[in-house]
Amino acid sequence: MQKRTRMAAVLGAAALTMTALAHPAMAEQATTAAQQPASRYEALIPAPLEADAHQGPAFELGPHTVIRTQRGSDEARQVGEYLAEQLRPATGYPIKVTDRAADGPSIALLLRGAGTRVGDQGYRLDVNRNEITIRANTGDGLFAGVQTLRQLLPAEIAADSPRAREWSVPAGRVVDAPRFAYRAAMLDIARHFHTPDEIKSYIDQIAHYKINYLHLHLTDDQGWRIEIDSWPRLAPEGGGEGTGVDGVGGGYLTKEDYADLVAYAESRHITIVPEIDMPGHTNAALSVYGELNCDGKPVPPRTDTEVGYSSLCIDLDITYRFVEDVIREIAELTPGPYLHIGGDEAHATPDEDYRAFMQRVLPLVEKYGKRAFGWTEVTKAEPPTSVVPQFWHTNRENASLAEAVARGNKVIMSPANKAYLDMKYDENTQLGLTWAGYIEVKDAYEWDPGSHVSGVGEDAVFGVEAPLWSETLRSLDDIEFMAFPRLPAIAELGWSPAESHDWESFRARLAEEGKRWEAEGVNFYRSPQIDW
Ligand code: IFG
């Protein structure tokens, strides 16, 4: 985890104060004191199903604390090792991990006794003075419980060097399970290539909010960012030096890089969903392999931010050999069940051709053992009900999407005017775009995935996603600035019960979370809507 100086945080706060003074309304907003959460059990993000602080002494994490995992379970042990890694830096304690009986104060991670109510992603967490116990039915559930435990500790637990202080976990109990099974972040590494280390850092951060999928946007007009053996010039030329927006986003993932990212994400209980965008957003491929173009000539590379001008050549057989080669190689590299084939903004592909293309290509995803995702437009091809459209528009009705839902398709909700983390917060935000409007924290929080689009009810929602497009991003700092604090808002909409949805509670809990981000050195945006 990259450490940022507290000075940057202080300067950030000072800048906010100056801005607040310049805009009385904001000054007034900044002074509305949100009620502090009464206990750490009421400060959790995402809000759990049930959480109660108990009277009685806290559990004191100390130099002899041991993590005891379910005997004989490798997946419980992996979660135990992860938890130890989270606790050692700030406490300086050894924090041994064992699956043997342990005397003395322990943190137990067990795969029995959780009950069916918590399902396969939930957990039970019990804290008393002698023991912390997390029970779940799977390693995913234990991992979710560990994120909650981390938030029940003082914020400084997030520091990466020892802090001399007490490390108490107040007594209490949490019973928890998610509202939607698919809760994702998306990172666009096509417009600007983000290195494996930057992606791993983002994985570490989104895992803290029980996000369980990372959608990687691997290809677009400005860059092709994944090595394909059967088309060997794609990545080196389509993703090389000088590619990307403004020509400064060059780079690509080798197959080893991708496999390493998949494994790293898995260790944070996150599954990678790769996206190869087609038939539009394909200028990078069309600029490298002339034979993919209808006239056989390569098109010039593009480093601007226009969209909708490119298309694979629908009538050429080579197009379908290309698509099948790419889908096969990506599917072989991806243990996860999903493969996203894009399909958005194909303005250079006539509707008839688009439908013909999708009807030839969607079965290829299935052929190689994956379930296809596609942006909303994929519903124009009346895809099989196994295909999951991802809603991204700013309006709240879409006829072909509602018809797909009526046929049985499930939908990923990521409306651009609520969930697109590349939108500016307000007119002062340097980074980001404005086409879907400004998105302050409250805008990202105040909507309901289960009733946002007409014809897409709660049981048609496959899950939620927070896309972060990288036209204007250049670094991990930029990713963090745009993602925090809005990603936790989308994570809460994906995990927490709809009836727990409450802006005043969320903004008070974010203020607490801000202390953790300061301790960790996260470059978050100090929204004037929150009393940091
Ligand atoms: N829309 C485009 C993206 C990106 C985005 C930036 C989708 C599905 C605008 N398509 O969002 O490629 O450019 O906000």
Coordinates of C-alpha atoms and ligand atoms in Angstrom, one line a residue:
M1 CA 0.0 0.0 0.0
Q2 CA 1.5 3.3 -1.1
K3 CA 1.8 5.7 1.9
R4 CA 0.8 9.3 1.3
T5 CA 2.0 12.1 3.7
R6 CA -0.5 13.4 6.2
M7 CA 0.6 16.9 4.9
A8 CA -1.3 16.2 1.6
A9 CA -4.3 15.4 3.7
V10 CA -3.9 18.6 5.8
L11 CA -3.5 20.7 2.7
G12 CA -6.5 19.0 1.2
A13 CA -8.6 20.0 4.3
A14 CA -7.2 23.5 4.2
A15 CA -8.2 23.9 0.6
L16 CA -11.7 22.7 1.4
T17 CA -11.9 25.3 4.2
M18 CA -10.9 28.1 1.8
T19 CA -13.5 26.9 -0.7
A20 CA -16.1 26.6 2.0
L21 CA -15.5 30.2 3.0
A22 CA -15.8 31.2 -0.6
H23 CA -19.2 29.6 -0.9
P24 CA -21.4 30.3 2.1
A25 CA -23.8 27.5 1.2
M26 CA -21.0 25.0 1.4
A27 CA -19.8 26.5 4.6
E28 CA -23.2 26.0 6.1
Q29 CA -23.3 22.4 4.7
A30 CA -19.9 21.7 6.3
T31 CA -21.1 22.9 9.7
T32 CA -24.2 20.8 9.9
A33 CA -23.0 18.4 12.5
A34 CA -23.9 14.9 11.7
Q35 CA -24.6 12.8 14.8
Q36 CA -21.6 10.7 15.6
P37 CA -22.4 7.0 15.4
A38 CA -23.2 5.8 19.0
S39 CA -20.8 2.9 18.7
R40 CA -18.5 1.3 16.2
Y41 CA -21.3 -1.2 15.5
E42 CA -23.3 1.7 14.1
A43 CA -20.4 3.0 12.0
L44 CA -20.0 0.0 9.7
I45 CA -20.0 0.4 5.9
P46 CA -21.8 -1.3 4.3
A47 CA -24.5 -1.3 7.0
P48 CA -25.0 -4.9 8.1
L49 CA -28.3 -6.8 8.4
E50 CA -28.1 -6.7 12.2
A51 CA -25.5 -5.2 14.5
D52 CA -25.7 -4.7 18.3
A53 CA -23.2 -3.4 20.8
H54 CA -23.3 -5.3 24.1
Q55 CA -22.6 -4.1 27.6
G56 CA -19.6 -5.6 29.1
P57 CA -15.8 -5.5 28.6
A58 CA -14.3 -5.1 25.2
F59 CA -11.9 -7.6 23.6
E60 CA -8.4 -6.3 23.9
L61 CA -6.1 -7.2 21.0
G62 CA -2.7 -7.8 22.5
P63 CA 0.8 -9.2 21.9
H64 CA -0.5 -12.7 22.7
T65 CA -3.6 -12.6 20.6
V66 CA -3.8 -15.6 18.2
I67 CA -6.0 -16.2 15.2
R68 CA -7.5 -19.7 15.3
T69 CA -8.9 -21.0 12.0
Q70 CA -11.3 -23.9 11.3
R71 CA -9.2 -27.1 11.7
G72 CA -8.0 -28.5 8.4
S73 CA -9.5 -25.8 6.2
D74 CA -7.1 -24.1 3.8
E75 CA -9.6 -21.4 2.9
A76 CA -10.2 -20.5 6.5
R77 CA -6.4 -20.4 7.0
Q78 CA -6.0 -18.1 4.0
V79 CA -8.5 -15.7 5.5
G80 CA -6.6 -16.0 8.8
E81 CA -3.3 -15.1 7.2
Y82 CA -5.0 -12.1 5.5
L83 CA -6.4 -10.9 8.8
A84 CA -3.0 -11.2 10.4
E85 CA -1.5 -9.1 7.6
Q86 CA -4.2 -6.5 8.3
L87 CA -3.4 -6.4 12.0
R88 CA 0.4 -6.7 12.3
P89 CA 1.6 -3.4 10.8
A90 CA -0.3 -1.0 13.1
T91 CA -0.1 -3.1 16.2
G92 CA 3.4 -4.4 15.9
Y93 CA 2.1 -7.7 17.4
P94 CA 3.2 -11.1 16.0
I95 CA -0.5 -12.3 15.6
K96 CA 0.2 -16.0 15.1
V97 CA -2.2 -18.0 12.9
T98 CA -3.0 -21.6 13.8
D99 CA -5.7 -24.2 13.3
R100 CA -4.9 -25.9 16.6
A101 CA -6.6 -25.1 19.9
A102 CA -5.2 -21.9 21.3
D103 CA -5.2 -20.8 24.9
G104 CA -5.3 -17.1 25.7
P105 CA -7.3 -14.4 23.8
S106 CA -8.1 -15.5 20.3
I107 CA -9.9 -14.6 17.1
A108 CA -11.6 -17.7 15.8
L109 CA -12.5 -18.1 12.1
L110 CA -14.9 -21.0 11.9
L111 CA -16.8 -22.7 9.0
R112 CA -19.5 -24.2 11.3
G113 CA -22.4 -22.8 13.3
A114 CA -23.1 -19.8 11.0
G115 CA -26.6 -21.1 10.2
T116 CA -28.4 -20.8 6.8
R117 CA -29.6 -17.3 7.2
V118 CA -26.2 -15.8 6.3
G119 CA -26.1 -17.8 3.1
D120 CA -22.8 -18.2 1.2
Q121 CA -21.6 -14.7 1.4
G122 CA -22.7 -13.7 4.9
Y123 CA -21.3 -14.3 8.4
R124 CA -21.9 -14.1 12.2
L125 CA -19.5 -12.1 14.3
D126 CA -19.5 -12.3 18.2
V127 CA -17.2 -10.3 20.4
N128 CA -16.7 -10.7 24.2
R129 CA -13.7 -10.0 26.4
N130 CA -12.1 -13.5 25.8
E131 CA -12.8 -14.2 22.2
I132 CA -13.8 -12.8 18.8
T133 CA -15.6 -15.4 16.7
I134 CA -16.5 -15.1 13.1
R135 CA -18.7 -18.0 11.7
A136 CA -19.6 -18.4 8.0
N137 CA -20.5 -21.1 5.6
T138 CA -17.7 -20.2 3.1
G139 CA -14.3 -18.5 3.0
D140 CA -16.0 -15.6 1.2
G141 CA -18.3 -15.2 4.3
L142 CA -15.3 -15.3 6.7
F143 CA -13.6 -12.7 4.6
A144 CA -16.6 -10.4 4.7
G145 CA -16.7 -10.8 8.5
V146 CA -13.0 -9.9 8.7
Q147 CA -13.8 -6.6 6.9
T148 CA -16.4 -5.9 9.6
L149 CA -13.9 -6.8 12.3
R150 CA -11.4 -4.3 10.8
Q151 CA -14.0 -1.5 11.1
L152 CA -14.7 -2.4 14.7
L153 CA -11.1 -1.7 15.6
P154 CA -9.8 1.9 16.0
A155 CA -9.2 3.7 12.7
E156 CA -5.4 3.6 13.2
I157 CA -5.4 -0.1 12.5
A158 CA -5.1 0.9 8.9
A159 CA -1.7 2.5 9.5
D160 CA 1.3 0.7 8.0
S161 CA 3.6 1.3 10.9
P162 CA 3.2 0.6 14.7
R163 CA 1.1 2.9 16.8
A164 CA 1.4 2.6 20.6
R165 CA -2.2 2.5 21.7
E166 CA -4.9 0.1 22.9
W167 CA -6.6 -2.0 20.3
S168 CA -10.0 -2.7 21.7
V169 CA -13.0 -4.3 19.9
P170 CA -16.2 -3.4 21.8
A171 CA -18.4 -6.3 22.8
G172 CA -21.3 -7.1 20.5
R173 CA -22.7 -9.2 17.7
V174 CA -23.3 -8.9 14.0
V175 CA -25.4 -11.1 11.7
D176 CA -25.0 -10.2 8.1
A177 CA -25.7 -11.2 4.5
P178 CA -25.8 -9.2 1.2
R179 CA -28.8 -7.9 -0.6
F180 CA -27.3 -8.6 -4.1
A181 CA -24.8 -11.3 -4.9
Y182 CA -22.9 -9.3 -7.5
R183 CA -21.2 -6.1 -6.2
A184 CA -18.5 -4.8 -8.5
A185 CA -16.1 -2.0 -9.3
M186 CA -14.9 -1.5 -12.8
L187 CA -11.5 -0.1 -13.8
D188 CA -10.9 1.1 -17.4
I189 CA -7.2 0.3 -18.2
A190 CA -7.8 0.9 -21.9
R191 CA -8.0 4.7 -22.1
H192 CA -5.1 4.9 -19.6
F193 CA -3.1 1.8 -18.7
H194 CA -2.9 1.3 -14.9
T195 CA -0.1 -1.0 -13.7
P196 CA -0.7 -4.3 -11.9
D197 CA 0.5 -2.7 -8.7
E198 CA -2.1 0.1 -9.0
I199 CA -4.8 -2.4 -9.8
K200 CA -3.8 -4.5 -6.8
S201 CA -3.9 -1.4 -4.6
Y202 CA -7.5 -0.7 -5.8
I203 CA -8.4 -4.4 -5.2
D204 CA -7.1 -4.0 -1.6
Q205 CA -9.3 -0.9 -1.1
I206 CA -12.5 -2.1 -2.7
A207 CA -12.3 -5.4 -0.7
H208 CA -12.8 -3.3 2.5
Y209 CA -16.4 -2.6 1.4
K210 CA -17.3 -6.2 0.6
I211 CA -17.0 -5.7 -3.2
N212 CA -16.7 -9.2 -4.7
Y213 CA -16.1 -8.6 -8.5
L214 CA -13.7 -6.4 -10.4
H215 CA -14.6 -5.7 -14.0
L216 CA -11.5 -4.8 -16.1
H217 CA -12.2 -2.9 -19.2
L218 CA -9.2 -4.3 -21.2
T219 CA -9.8 -2.9 -24.8
D220 CA -11.1 0.2 -26.4
D221 CA -10.4 2.7 -29.2
Q222 CA -7.3 4.1 -27.6
G223 CA -5.7 0.9 -26.4
W224 CA -5.6 -2.9 -26.4
R225 CA -4.2 -3.9 -22.9
I226 CA -4.1 -7.7 -22.9
E227 CA -1.6 -10.1 -24.7
I228 CA -3.3 -12.4 -27.2
D229 CA -1.0 -15.1 -28.5
S230 CA -2.9 -15.8 -31.8
W231 CA -2.8 -12.1 -32.6
P232 CA 0.7 -11.2 -31.3
R233 CA 0.8 -7.6 -32.5
L234 CA -2.4 -6.6 -30.7
A235 CA -0.9 -5.7 -27.3
P236 CA 2.6 -4.6 -28.2
E237 CA 1.3 -2.2 -30.9
G238 CA -2.3 -1.6 -29.8
G239 CA -1.2 -1.1 -26.2
G240 CA 2.4 0.1 -26.6
E241 CA 4.2 3.4 -26.0
G242 CA 2.2 6.4 -27.2
T243 CA -1.2 4.7 -26.9
G244 CA -4.0 5.9 -24.6
V245 CA -5.7 9.3 -24.2
D246 CA -3.2 12.1 -25.0
G247 CA -0.7 9.3 -26.0
V248 CA 0.5 8.9 -22.4
G249 CA -1.4 5.8 -21.4
G250 CA 0.8 3.1 -22.9
G251 CA 1.2 -0.4 -21.4
Y252 CA -0.4 -3.8 -21.4
L253 CA -0.9 -6.9 -19.3
T254 CA 1.1 -9.9 -20.3
K255 CA -0.7 -13.2 -19.7
E256 CA 1.4 -13.7 -16.6
D257 CA 0.4 -10.2 -15.3
Y258 CA -3.3 -11.1 -15.9
A259 CA -2.9 -14.5 -14.2
D260 CA -1.2 -12.8 -11.3
L261 CA -3.9 -10.2 -10.9
V262 CA -6.6 -13.0 -11.0
A263 CA -4.8 -14.8 -8.2
Y264 CA -4.3 -11.6 -6.2
A265 CA -8.0 -10.7 -6.6
E266 CA -8.9 -14.2 -5.5
S267 CA -6.9 -13.8 -2.3
R268 CA -9.1 -10.8 -1.6
H269 CA -12.2 -12.9 -2.5
I270 CA -12.7 -10.8 -5.6
T271 CA -13.4 -12.4 -9.0
I272 CA -12.1 -10.7 -12.2
V273 CA -14.6 -10.0 -15.0
P274 CA -12.7 -9.3 -18.2
E275 CA -14.2 -7.1 -20.9
I276 CA -13.3 -7.2 -24.6
D277 CA -15.5 -4.4 -26.0
M278 CA -17.1 -5.1 -29.5
P279 CA -18.1 -4.4 -32.2
G280 CA -17.6 -0.7 -31.4
H281 CA -14.8 0.7 -29.3
T282 CA -12.4 -1.3 -31.5
N283 CA -10.1 1.3 -33.1
A284 CA -7.0 -0.1 -31.4
A285 CA -7.4 -3.6 -32.9
L286 CA -8.4 -2.1 -36.3
S287 CA -5.3 0.1 -36.3
V288 CA -3.0 -2.9 -35.8
Y289 CA -4.5 -5.5 -38.1
G290 CA -5.6 -3.9 -41.4
E291 CA -7.2 -7.1 -42.5
L292 CA -9.9 -6.6 -39.9
N293 CA -11.2 -3.5 -41.7
C294 CA -13.7 -3.8 -44.5
D295 CA -11.3 -2.1 -46.9
G296 CA -8.3 -4.2 -45.7
K297 CA -6.4 -1.1 -44.6
P298 CA -5.4 -0.3 -40.9
V299 CA -7.0 2.8 -39.5
P300 CA -4.9 5.5 -37.7
P301 CA -4.5 5.0 -33.9
R302 CA -6.6 7.4 -31.8
T303 CA -5.6 9.3 -28.6
D304 CA -8.6 11.5 -28.3
T305 CA -11.8 10.8 -26.3
E306 CA -14.4 10.6 -29.0
V307 CA -16.7 7.5 -29.0
G308 CA -18.9 5.7 -31.4
Y309 CA -16.8 5.9 -34.6
S310 CA -15.3 2.4 -34.8
S311 CA -16.7 -1.0 -35.8
L312 CA -15.4 -4.4 -36.6
C313 CA -16.4 -5.4 -40.2
I314 CA -19.5 -7.4 -39.7
D315 CA -19.4 -9.1 -43.2
L316 CA -15.8 -10.4 -43.0
D317 CA -15.2 -14.0 -41.8
I318 CA -11.9 -13.0 -40.4
T319 CA -13.8 -10.9 -37.9
Y320 CA -15.4 -14.0 -36.3
R321 CA -12.1 -15.9 -36.3
F322 CA -10.5 -12.9 -34.5
V323 CA -13.4 -12.6 -32.0
E324 CA -13.3 -16.4 -31.3
D325 CA -9.5 -16.4 -30.8
V326 CA -9.8 -13.5 -28.4
I327 CA -12.7 -15.0 -26.4
R328 CA -11.0 -18.4 -26.3
E329 CA -7.7 -17.0 -24.9
I330 CA -9.4 -14.7 -22.4
A331 CA -11.7 -17.4 -21.2
E332 CA -8.8 -19.8 -20.7
L333 CA -7.1 -17.2 -18.6
T334 CA -10.2 -16.4 -16.5
P335 CA -11.3 -18.8 -13.7
G336 CA -14.3 -16.6 -13.0
P337 CA -17.7 -17.4 -14.6
Y338 CA -18.3 -14.2 -16.5
L339 CA -16.9 -12.6 -19.7
H340 CA -18.1 -9.1 -20.8
I341 CA -18.3 -8.5 -24.5
G342 CA -19.1 -4.8 -24.3
G343 CA -21.5 -3.9 -27.1
D344 CA -21.9 -0.2 -26.2
E345 CA -22.0 2.9 -28.5
A346 CA -21.8 0.9 -31.7
H347 CA -22.9 3.9 -33.6
A348 CA -20.8 2.9 -36.7
T349 CA -22.6 -0.5 -36.9
P350 CA -26.0 -0.5 -38.5
D351 CA -28.6 -2.1 -36.2
E352 CA -29.2 -5.1 -38.5
D353 CA -25.4 -5.8 -38.6
Y354 CA -25.2 -5.3 -34.8
R355 CA -27.9 -7.9 -34.2
A356 CA -26.3 -10.3 -36.7
F357 CA -22.9 -9.8 -35.0
M358 CA -24.2 -10.4 -31.5
Q359 CA -26.1 -13.5 -32.6
R360 CA -22.9 -15.0 -33.9
V361 CA -20.7 -13.9 -31.1
L362 CA -22.7 -14.4 -27.9
P363 CA -22.7 -18.3 -28.4
L364 CA -18.9 -18.2 -28.5
V365 CA -18.8 -16.9 -24.9
E366 CA -20.9 -19.9 -23.9
K367 CA -18.8 -22.3 -26.1
Y368 CA -15.8 -21.4 -24.0
G369 CA -17.6 -22.0 -20.7
K370 CA -18.5 -18.4 -19.7
R371 CA -21.7 -16.4 -19.1
A372 CA -21.8 -13.3 -21.2
F373 CA -22.3 -9.7 -19.9
G374 CA -22.9 -6.8 -22.2
W375 CA -23.8 -3.1 -21.9
T376 CA -27.5 -2.3 -22.2
E377 CA -27.4 -2.1 -26.1
V378 CA -26.9 -5.9 -26.2
T379 CA -30.6 -6.3 -25.5
K380 CA -31.2 -5.0 -29.1
A381 CA -30.1 -8.5 -30.2
E382 CA -32.7 -10.2 -28.0
P383 CA -30.0 -12.3 -26.3
P384 CA -30.5 -15.6 -24.4
T385 CA -31.8 -15.0 -20.9
S386 CA -28.4 -16.2 -19.5
V387 CA -26.9 -13.0 -20.9
V388 CA -26.7 -10.2 -18.3
P389 CA -27.2 -6.6 -19.7
Q390 CA -25.4 -3.9 -17.7
F391 CA -27.6 -0.8 -17.5
W392 CA -25.5 2.4 -17.8
H393 CA -27.8 5.2 -19.1
T394 CA -29.0 8.3 -17.3
N395 CA -32.7 7.9 -18.0
R396 CA -35.0 5.5 -16.1
E397 CA -36.7 3.6 -18.8
N398 CA -35.4 1.5 -21.6
A399 CA -37.8 -0.5 -23.7
S400 CA -35.5 -3.3 -25.0
L401 CA -34.1 -3.7 -21.5
A402 CA -37.6 -4.0 -20.0
E403 CA -38.5 -6.6 -22.7
A404 CA -35.3 -8.6 -21.9
V405 CA -36.2 -8.6 -18.2
A406 CA -39.7 -9.7 -19.2
R407 CA -38.1 -12.6 -21.0
G408 CA -36.0 -13.5 -17.9
N409 CA -32.7 -11.6 -18.2
K410 CA -31.2 -10.2 -15.0
V411 CA -29.6 -6.7 -15.0
I412 CA -26.4 -5.2 -13.5
M413 CA -27.3 -1.6 -12.4
S414 CA -24.7 1.1 -13.0
P415 CA -26.6 4.2 -14.1
A416 CA -24.0 6.8 -15.3
N417 CA -25.6 9.7 -13.3
K418 CA -25.3 7.7 -10.0
A419 CA -22.6 5.1 -10.3
Y420 CA -20.0 6.5 -12.8
L421 CA -17.0 7.4 -10.6
D422 CA -15.4 9.3 -13.5
M423 CA -18.1 12.0 -13.2
K424 CA -16.8 15.2 -11.6
Y425 CA -18.1 15.8 -8.0
D426 CA -18.9 19.4 -8.9
E427 CA -17.6 22.2 -11.1
N428 CA -14.4 22.5 -9.0
T429 CA -13.3 18.9 -9.6
Q430 CA -10.2 18.9 -11.9
L431 CA -10.5 15.2 -12.9
G432 CA -13.4 13.5 -14.6
L433 CA -16.1 14.1 -17.2
T434 CA -19.5 15.9 -17.0
W435 CA -21.7 14.3 -19.7
A436 CA -23.8 12.4 -17.1
G437 CA -23.9 15.4 -14.7
Y438 CA -22.1 16.1 -11.4
I439 CA -22.1 13.3 -8.9
E440 CA -21.5 14.3 -5.3
V441 CA -21.5 11.7 -2.6
K442 CA -25.2 12.1 -1.9
D443 CA -26.1 11.6 -5.6
A444 CA -24.2 8.3 -5.6
Y445 CA -26.0 7.2 -2.5
E446 CA -29.6 8.4 -2.9
W447 CA -31.0 5.9 -5.4
D448 CA -32.4 2.4 -5.3
P449 CA -31.1 -0.3 -7.7
G450 CA -34.3 -2.3 -7.2
S451 CA -36.6 0.4 -8.5
H452 CA -34.4 2.8 -10.6
V453 CA -35.4 1.6 -14.0
S454 CA -39.1 0.9 -15.0
G455 CA -39.6 -2.8 -15.6
V456 CA -36.5 -3.8 -13.7
G457 CA -37.7 -4.8 -10.2
E458 CA -35.7 -6.1 -7.2
D459 CA -35.7 -9.7 -8.3
A460 CA -34.4 -8.7 -11.8
V461 CA -31.3 -7.0 -10.4
F462 CA -28.3 -9.2 -10.8
G463 CA -26.2 -6.7 -8.8
V464 CA -24.6 -3.3 -8.9
E465 CA -21.4 -1.9 -10.3
A466 CA -19.3 1.4 -9.9
P467 CA -17.5 1.9 -13.2
L468 CA -14.4 4.2 -13.2
W469 CA -13.4 5.2 -16.8
S470 CA -9.9 6.5 -17.2
E471 CA -9.9 9.2 -19.9
T472 CA -8.8 11.8 -17.3
L473 CA -7.0 9.5 -14.8
R474 CA -3.2 9.2 -14.7
S475 CA -2.3 7.7 -11.3
L476 CA -3.4 5.7 -8.3
D477 CA -4.0 9.1 -6.5
D478 CA -6.5 9.9 -9.3
I479 CA -8.2 6.6 -8.9
E480 CA -8.5 7.1 -5.1
F481 CA -9.7 10.7 -5.5
M482 CA -12.6 9.7 -7.8
A483 CA -13.5 6.4 -6.0
F484 CA -13.5 7.6 -2.4
P485 CA -16.0 8.3 -0.9
R486 CA -18.4 7.4 -3.7
L487 CA -17.4 3.7 -4.1
P488 CA -18.6 2.9 -0.5
A489 CA -22.0 4.4 -1.4
I490 CA -22.4 1.9 -4.3
A491 CA -21.0 -0.9 -2.2
E492 CA -23.7 -0.1 0.5
L493 CA -26.4 -0.2 -2.2
G494 CA -25.2 -3.6 -3.2
W495 CA -24.8 -5.1 0.2
S496 CA -27.2 -3.5 2.8
P497 CA -30.9 -4.1 3.3
A498 CA -33.0 -1.5 1.4
E499 CA -34.7 -0.5 4.6
S500 CA -31.4 0.5 6.3
H501 CA -30.8 3.1 3.5
D502 CA -30.3 6.5 5.3
W503 CA -28.3 9.4 4.1
E504 CA -27.7 11.1 7.5
S505 CA -26.5 7.7 8.9
F506 CA -24.3 7.1 5.9
R507 CA -22.7 10.6 6.0
A508 CA -21.9 10.2 9.7
R509 CA -20.4 6.7 9.1
L510 CA -18.3 8.2 6.2
A511 CA -16.9 10.8 8.5
E512 CA -15.6 7.9 10.7
E513 CA -14.3 6.1 7.7
G514 CA -12.3 9.2 6.7
K515 CA -10.1 8.7 9.8
R516 CA -9.2 5.2 8.5
W517 CA -8.4 6.7 5.0
E518 CA -6.2 9.3 6.7
A519 CA -4.4 6.6 8.7
E520 CA -4.0 4.6 5.5
G521 CA -2.9 7.5 3.3
V522 CA -5.8 7.2 0.9
N523 CA -6.1 10.3 -1.4
F524 CA -9.9 10.7 -0.9
Y525 CA -12.1 13.7 -1.8
R526 CA -13.1 15.7 1.2
S527 CA -16.7 16.3 0.2
P528 CA -18.3 19.3 1.8
Q529 CA -21.3 17.1 2.4
I530 CA -19.5 15.2 5.1
D531 CA -18.2 16.3 8.5
W532 CA -14.8 14.8 8.2
Ligands
IFG1 N1 -19.5 6.0 -22.2 C1 -18.7 4.9 -22.7 C2 -17.4 4.6 -22.0 C3 -16.7 5.9 -21.5 C4 -17.7 6.6 -20.6 C5 -17.1 7.8 -19.8 C6 -20.1 3.3 -21.5 C7 -20.7 1.9 -21.5 C8 -18.8 7.1 -21.5 N2 -19.5 3.7 -22.7 O1 -20.1 4.0 -20.5 O2 -16.5 4.0 -23.0 O3 -16.2 6.7 -22.5 O4 -17.9 8.3 -18.8

